[in-house]
Structures are given as C-alpha cells and as structure tokens.
XYZ file of C-alpha atoms in Angstrom:
355
model
C 0.000 0.000 0.000
C 1.527 3.305 -1.099
C 0.254 5.264 1.905
C 1.559 2.723 4.431
C 4.999 2.714 2.782
C 5.206 6.507 2.594
C 4.121 6.990 6.196
C 6.548 4.363 7.458
C 9.431 5.780 5.414
C 8.709 9.304 6.642
C 8.219 8.343 10.290
C 11.810 8.872 11.347
C 12.231 11.985 9.171
C 9.294 13.689 10.890
C 10.434 12.749 14.388
C 14.131 13.532 13.909
C 13.743 16.748 11.894
C 10.717 17.949 13.895
C 9.117 19.130 10.660
C 5.486 18.839 9.502
C 4.433 16.115 7.083
C 1.631 16.576 4.554
C -0.011 13.390 3.236
C -2.502 13.179 0.353
C -5.128 10.532 1.108
C -6.762 10.641 -2.325
C -6.255 12.339 -5.679
C -8.654 15.106 -4.687
C -8.597 17.128 -1.464
C -8.387 14.830 1.584
C -5.233 15.312 3.665
C -3.460 14.412 6.870
C -1.181 17.060 8.372
C 1.198 15.448 10.870
C 2.958 17.623 13.438
C 5.620 16.563 15.927
C 4.742 17.664 19.430
C 6.688 20.746 20.615
C 9.711 19.860 22.759
C 8.182 21.526 25.821
C 4.929 19.517 25.560
C 4.400 16.013 26.916
C 2.465 14.025 24.287
C -0.227 11.512 25.233
C 1.127 8.170 26.382
C 2.466 6.115 23.496
C 2.319 9.008 21.045
C 4.965 11.148 19.314
C 2.953 12.825 16.531
C -0.259 14.878 16.260
C -2.477 14.092 13.239
C -4.964 16.525 11.699
C -7.404 14.993 9.202
C -8.635 17.511 6.622
C -11.774 17.157 4.445
C -11.929 13.333 4.430
C -13.867 11.638 1.633
C -12.478 8.149 1.085
C -14.969 6.174 -0.978
C -18.440 6.039 -2.418
C -20.306 8.830 -4.207
C -20.781 12.362 -2.964
C -24.008 14.184 -3.655
C -24.810 17.885 -3.419
C -28.479 18.465 -2.585
C -29.947 15.723 -4.849
C -28.353 12.961 -6.925
C -30.125 14.249 -10.042
C -28.530 17.633 -9.419
C -24.901 16.686 -8.705
C -23.211 13.365 -7.983
C -19.517 12.434 -8.190
C -17.236 9.451 -7.646
C -13.488 9.172 -7.274
C -11.789 7.899 -10.444
C -8.507 7.192 -8.653
C -9.045 5.039 -5.536
C -8.158 6.627 -2.203
C -4.955 5.354 -0.636
C -7.061 3.968 2.217
C -10.693 2.955 1.884
C -11.722 3.330 5.516
C -10.804 5.320 8.607
C -9.861 2.023 10.258
C -7.206 1.474 7.572
C -5.888 5.003 8.081
C -5.689 4.514 11.832
C -3.818 1.241 11.328
C -1.203 3.068 9.220
C -0.862 5.828 11.812
C -0.518 3.293 14.649
C 2.205 1.438 12.756
C 4.121 4.666 12.282
C 3.922 5.429 16.007
C 5.104 1.909 16.813
C 8.135 2.319 14.539
C 9.094 5.578 16.231
C 8.566 4.076 19.680
C 10.670 1.010 18.911
C 13.629 3.086 17.728
C 13.572 6.026 20.131
C 11.970 4.634 23.284
C 13.847 5.243 26.505
C 13.052 3.732 29.854
C 11.824 7.039 31.252
C 10.582 8.688 28.041
C 6.954 9.518 27.272
C 7.007 7.440 24.090
C 7.866 4.256 25.997
C 5.637 4.952 28.971
C 2.695 3.156 27.372
C 4.246 0.772 24.892
C 1.030 -1.197 24.583
C -1.311 1.794 24.333
C -1.523 1.785 20.534
C -1.475 -1.940 19.974
C -5.239 -2.222 20.369
C -6.891 -2.542 16.985
C -9.345 0.272 17.738
C -6.891 2.857 19.094
C -7.524 6.243 17.508
C -4.582 8.260 16.153
C -6.663 10.997 14.513
C -6.364 13.916 16.922
C -8.399 16.584 15.129
C -10.701 16.821 12.102
C -10.829 20.051 10.063
C -13.642 20.701 7.558
C -13.422 23.587 5.076
C -16.891 23.449 3.453
C -20.289 21.874 4.070
C -20.382 20.164 0.646
C -20.044 16.393 0.797
C -16.775 16.184 -1.133
C -15.310 18.027 1.893
C -17.786 17.074 4.625
C -18.593 13.484 3.737
C -21.024 11.896 6.211
C -20.068 8.290 5.446
C -16.355 8.861 6.044
C -16.801 11.202 8.986
C -19.096 8.811 10.849
C -16.297 6.223 10.800
C -14.153 8.485 12.996
C -14.177 8.076 16.765
C -16.928 10.217 18.280
C -14.472 11.588 20.862
C -12.323 13.228 18.165
C -12.783 17.016 18.167
C -14.031 18.579 14.928
C -13.277 22.139 13.837
C -15.381 23.292 10.901
C -16.812 26.309 9.151
C -20.133 27.492 10.581
C -22.350 25.810 7.966
C -20.376 22.561 8.163
C -20.381 22.621 11.975
C -24.177 22.953 12.018
C -24.514 20.028 9.625
C -22.101 17.793 11.536
C -23.727 18.634 14.878
C -27.106 17.568 13.465
C -25.798 14.001 13.069
C -25.242 13.733 16.838
C -22.160 11.587 16.269
C -19.275 13.739 17.512
C -19.060 14.900 21.107
C -17.148 18.093 20.341
C -17.887 20.167 17.220
C -16.522 23.722 17.049
C -16.958 26.567 14.572
C -13.820 28.275 13.298
C -12.900 31.811 14.208
C -12.217 34.330 11.433
C -8.782 35.707 10.597
C -8.835 39.073 8.803
C -7.383 42.583 8.716
C -9.693 43.408 11.618
C -8.787 40.217 13.536
C -5.077 39.566 12.869
C -4.241 38.067 16.283
C -4.128 34.319 15.675
C -3.686 33.620 19.395
C -7.280 34.773 19.883
C -8.494 31.605 18.142
C -7.827 29.241 21.065
C -10.527 26.544 21.403
C -11.063 24.193 24.338
C -9.808 20.696 23.634
C -7.310 21.810 20.968
C -3.631 22.191 21.970
C -2.524 25.714 22.861
C 0.366 25.489 20.380
C -2.095 24.992 17.505
C -4.450 27.656 16.072
C -6.879 27.310 13.156
C -9.006 30.056 11.615
C -10.831 30.872 8.391
C -9.939 33.654 5.964
C -13.012 34.923 4.133
C -14.158 37.746 1.885
C -17.140 39.897 2.861
C -18.090 40.005 -0.832
C -18.342 36.202 -1.057
C -21.814 35.506 0.339
C -21.340 31.728 0.722
C -17.619 32.002 1.609
C -17.027 29.559 -1.234
C -13.679 31.145 -2.049
C -12.207 31.082 1.416
C -9.157 29.561 3.080
C -8.251 27.698 6.254
C -5.221 29.031 8.116
C -3.487 26.399 10.265
C -0.716 27.782 12.484
C 1.504 25.885 14.899
C 4.437 26.475 17.199
C 6.367 23.204 17.155
C 9.837 24.647 17.707
C 9.118 26.422 21.025
C 9.962 29.843 19.646
C 10.429 32.998 21.640
C 7.423 35.283 21.944
C 8.483 37.586 19.099
C 9.507 34.803 16.679
C 7.433 33.928 13.628
C 4.965 31.056 13.994
C 4.739 28.541 11.147
C 1.602 27.638 9.270
C -0.099 26.684 6.044
C -3.010 27.988 3.970
C -5.518 25.434 2.675
C -7.903 26.754 0.013
C -9.424 23.943 -2.085
C -11.527 26.257 -4.276
C -9.040 29.108 -4.135
C -9.305 32.456 -2.397
C -8.866 35.836 -4.044
C -5.118 36.252 -3.641
C -5.433 39.816 -2.350
C -7.267 38.569 0.737
C -4.052 36.872 1.844
C -2.425 40.265 2.360
C -3.923 40.191 5.855
C -1.310 37.542 6.728
C 1.327 40.274 6.826
C -0.572 41.865 9.751
C -0.622 38.696 11.850
C 0.423 38.970 15.462
C 2.581 37.053 16.251
C 4.059 36.890 12.754
C 3.255 33.836 10.646
C 5.701 32.148 8.289
C 3.621 30.309 5.683
C 5.250 27.005 4.801
C 2.721 25.775 2.252
C -0.185 26.962 0.145
C -2.652 24.233 -0.863
C -4.411 25.544 -3.977
C -5.462 23.781 -7.174
C -4.266 24.267 -10.742
C -7.551 23.728 -12.575
C -9.855 26.598 -13.512
C -13.407 25.236 -13.069
C -16.642 27.045 -13.922
C -20.369 26.445 -14.108
C -21.661 28.821 -16.758
C -20.272 32.216 -15.669
C -19.737 31.234 -12.018
C -16.157 30.293 -11.200
C -15.857 27.383 -8.779
C -12.093 26.795 -8.579
C -9.941 29.863 -9.181
C -7.092 27.970 -10.807
C -3.377 28.272 -11.384
C -3.006 31.993 -12.119
C -4.701 32.949 -8.866
C -2.660 30.304 -7.048
C 0.608 31.690 -8.360
C -0.319 35.161 -7.175
C -1.466 33.768 -3.814
C 1.833 31.942 -3.417
C 3.769 35.148 -3.891
C 1.584 37.240 -1.621
C 1.658 34.636 1.143
C 5.365 33.996 0.655
C 4.813 30.251 1.040
C 7.792 27.978 0.524
C 5.621 25.310 -1.128
C 2.642 25.379 -3.437
C 0.828 22.038 -3.258
C -1.991 21.349 -5.707
C -5.330 20.170 -4.343
C -8.917 19.481 -5.474
C -7.817 18.784 -9.079
C -9.061 15.220 -9.476
C -11.135 14.833 -12.646
C -13.922 12.790 -11.080
C -16.644 10.676 -12.639
C -19.673 12.943 -12.539
C -23.395 12.754 -13.103
C -26.407 14.957 -12.612
C -27.561 18.227 -14.079
C -24.554 20.252 -12.946
C -22.164 18.051 -14.913
C -23.619 19.279 -18.221
C -22.654 22.858 -17.404
C -19.273 22.171 -15.811
C -16.253 23.555 -17.679
C -12.698 22.657 -16.644
C -9.530 24.336 -17.938
C -6.530 22.216 -16.991
C -3.232 23.997 -16.359
C 0.192 22.567 -15.609
C 2.761 24.391 -13.515
C 4.977 24.706 -16.601
C 2.192 26.333 -18.626
C 1.240 28.866 -15.980
C 4.857 29.905 -15.376
C 5.395 30.375 -19.111
C 2.264 32.498 -19.305
C 3.313 34.654 -16.361
C 6.816 35.134 -17.759
C 5.325 36.183 -21.083
C 3.333 38.870 -19.262
C 6.195 39.946 -17.038
C 7.099 43.123 -18.955
C 3.499 44.329 -18.689
C 3.485 44.165 -14.897
C 3.853 47.283 -12.792
C 7.067 47.657 -10.845
C 6.417 46.419 -7.320
C 3.625 44.066 -8.340
C 3.678 40.801 -6.371
C 3.871 39.029 -9.731
C 6.888 41.013 -10.904
C 9.180 38.815 -8.835
C 9.528 35.627 -10.905
C 11.269 33.685 -8.185
C 11.165 29.905 -8.300
C 8.105 28.159 -6.926
C 8.489 24.979 -4.897
C 5.599 23.101 -6.480
C 4.338 19.648 -5.493
C 1.577 17.613 -7.116
C 1.172 14.678 -4.739
C -0.523 11.514 -5.951
C -2.908 9.542 -3.766
C -0.897 8.174 -0.830
C 2.148 10.411 -1.307
C 3.676 12.596 1.415
C 5.754 15.768 1.542
C 8.016 16.823 4.415
C 7.760 20.602 4.836
C 11.305 21.780 5.464
C-alpha cells in the first residue's frame, strides 16, 4: 500500500527533523497534516505525533443536494478505503518511532502497549473547510471516533452537529485585517500550540472562495519569533485577501499553500480559481511550497455536470504564461518577482516533508 509505505518511510524523518508532514489521502482534497509535538509539551502516552485529518472523503459517491442535481465518484481510488485502515497506518508509524527512540523514562515508551489495540484512535483533530459532501462526507466522517474534536466552518459545523455523532464540534474563528491576532483563536480541547481560523471575503456571500489558516508552534519559539503555518484553500481564495497575513500577530511564516491548478466554472460562475490565482497567492503569502489540491477529474453525473467547464493547467504552462506577461506588470507588483516556486503535485498516498 503506497500510503503505508510513505508513512513508514517518513516516520523517522518527521520525528528527527521535527518538521510537519503533509499526506494526500486521495487524488482530490483529503489530507493528513502530521505535526511533531513541541519539545516543551508532553504528548499523550504512546504518542509522538499529532495528526490533523482535513476534508476526508475516502470512498463512495458524494451528492450535493440531490443525486439528479450533482453526484460524483473518485476515479482514482483513495490510498485507504476506511478510517480504520488510516488509523492502522498511523498506529504502525507510532510503533516504529517508539521502537527506535523509546527510553526507559521517556513519554514514548511509557505506554508501549497503548496503541497496539486494533481500535486505538490516532486521529487527533478533524478540520472541515466546506459543508459540501466532497469536503464534509457523512459516510467517512461517521467512521471516525466520536471523541475526536471537529473544527469546521459554521455551515459545516451545524450540519455535523445535526448528526449527533461527535461529542465536540466547534466553529472556526475568522482571521482578517480586523482580527489579525491568531492567538485569539484558542478553542477548548485543541492544543494551545495549535491555532486554526478561516480567511473569508465579505463580498463572497457563501464564503465559497475562502481559506483555512493552520498555524503551529512546534519549535518552542520565543514570543516575538514567527509562527509557522499553512493555507488550505481547495476552491481558491482571491489572492489579495491573503495580504492580511502580513498583519498577523505574532508573525506567521507560511510554509505551504494548498491551492489547485484547474480553472473550473459552471456557466459564468467560477468554482475553482485555478493556477493563475494560485501563483499570485503563493507570492503574496510567501509560502515555501505550493501544493496542488482538489484537481481530481472525477466521474460525474447529474444536471450540474452538463454545465461544468474545466480548464486544466500545468505548472509549466502557468509559469510560461506569467513570464510572457512579465514586462506588462507594474514595478512592485507581487507578480513582478519571478522567483522559483516549490511546487508539489502529490498523488494519492504520497507525502511531503515541509522543510
């Protein structure tokens, strides 16, 4: 299994380097962000890593409103078909770390049998970016332990709460020019070294083109040091709205931008903003990595499919296009700097260590 191999191979890299690991669970927009615990934090017994599951949809169709209106299936199988399979992979990774680095008085060894139970849960937090079922999939989500905290957008949180499955469902705070203090987004049950908020536009009524800001302090920085983070925007966000990141207090160093390449429209309404917006967003955010997401060309049915238009871009094509336009850009434009982009297009089951 590709996912199992990648997670096992990366286990020691994550623990030794103390760097985040991003893992693509399918070819679309389901992810696991793995964070090593900060050195000044005692992890739960038997654990070394904190796992955030983002927008999980592993198998089966997803339907928006009615099947006759919009229905989709994965074309490329997910790297795991169930949450139980994912948990098994995560438990194996923890066991590998424990077997190599355990010390008689260390927190990793203190409960060597804790994760051996076949039902032990290694998913520490679920993050949901939209209420649509390709992001907020009821079948997949109901497989997750009910004790796992869920952090979701307001509409998604209302929907998830209505299922009465999870014990703790929270709505995300908003990060904006008016609310640039990410430390204000502390939520009970979520570690104090982790903050998650939503970046939205007041002009976007449904907040369709929004982003999730995940920030974390895993290096035990001083108070005035920059905190690391990533921006996850599966449909894209108007790049200019990321300018608020420069006002963040404490400062945020964006490691990765997750934004798709494909430009997708229904009639005149743009669904996914595509590669040109992503390139601008990467430069405004200053992210070290641009990781493509939500670009799977799925099997689709229903009325919406007849009106769906997809323009597929590659990273090479969009860079050529931007370079061709370079002389027309104003001096000082964020696009005028044609610095190299660290681009990653991860297949289902692949992982990327964020250096």
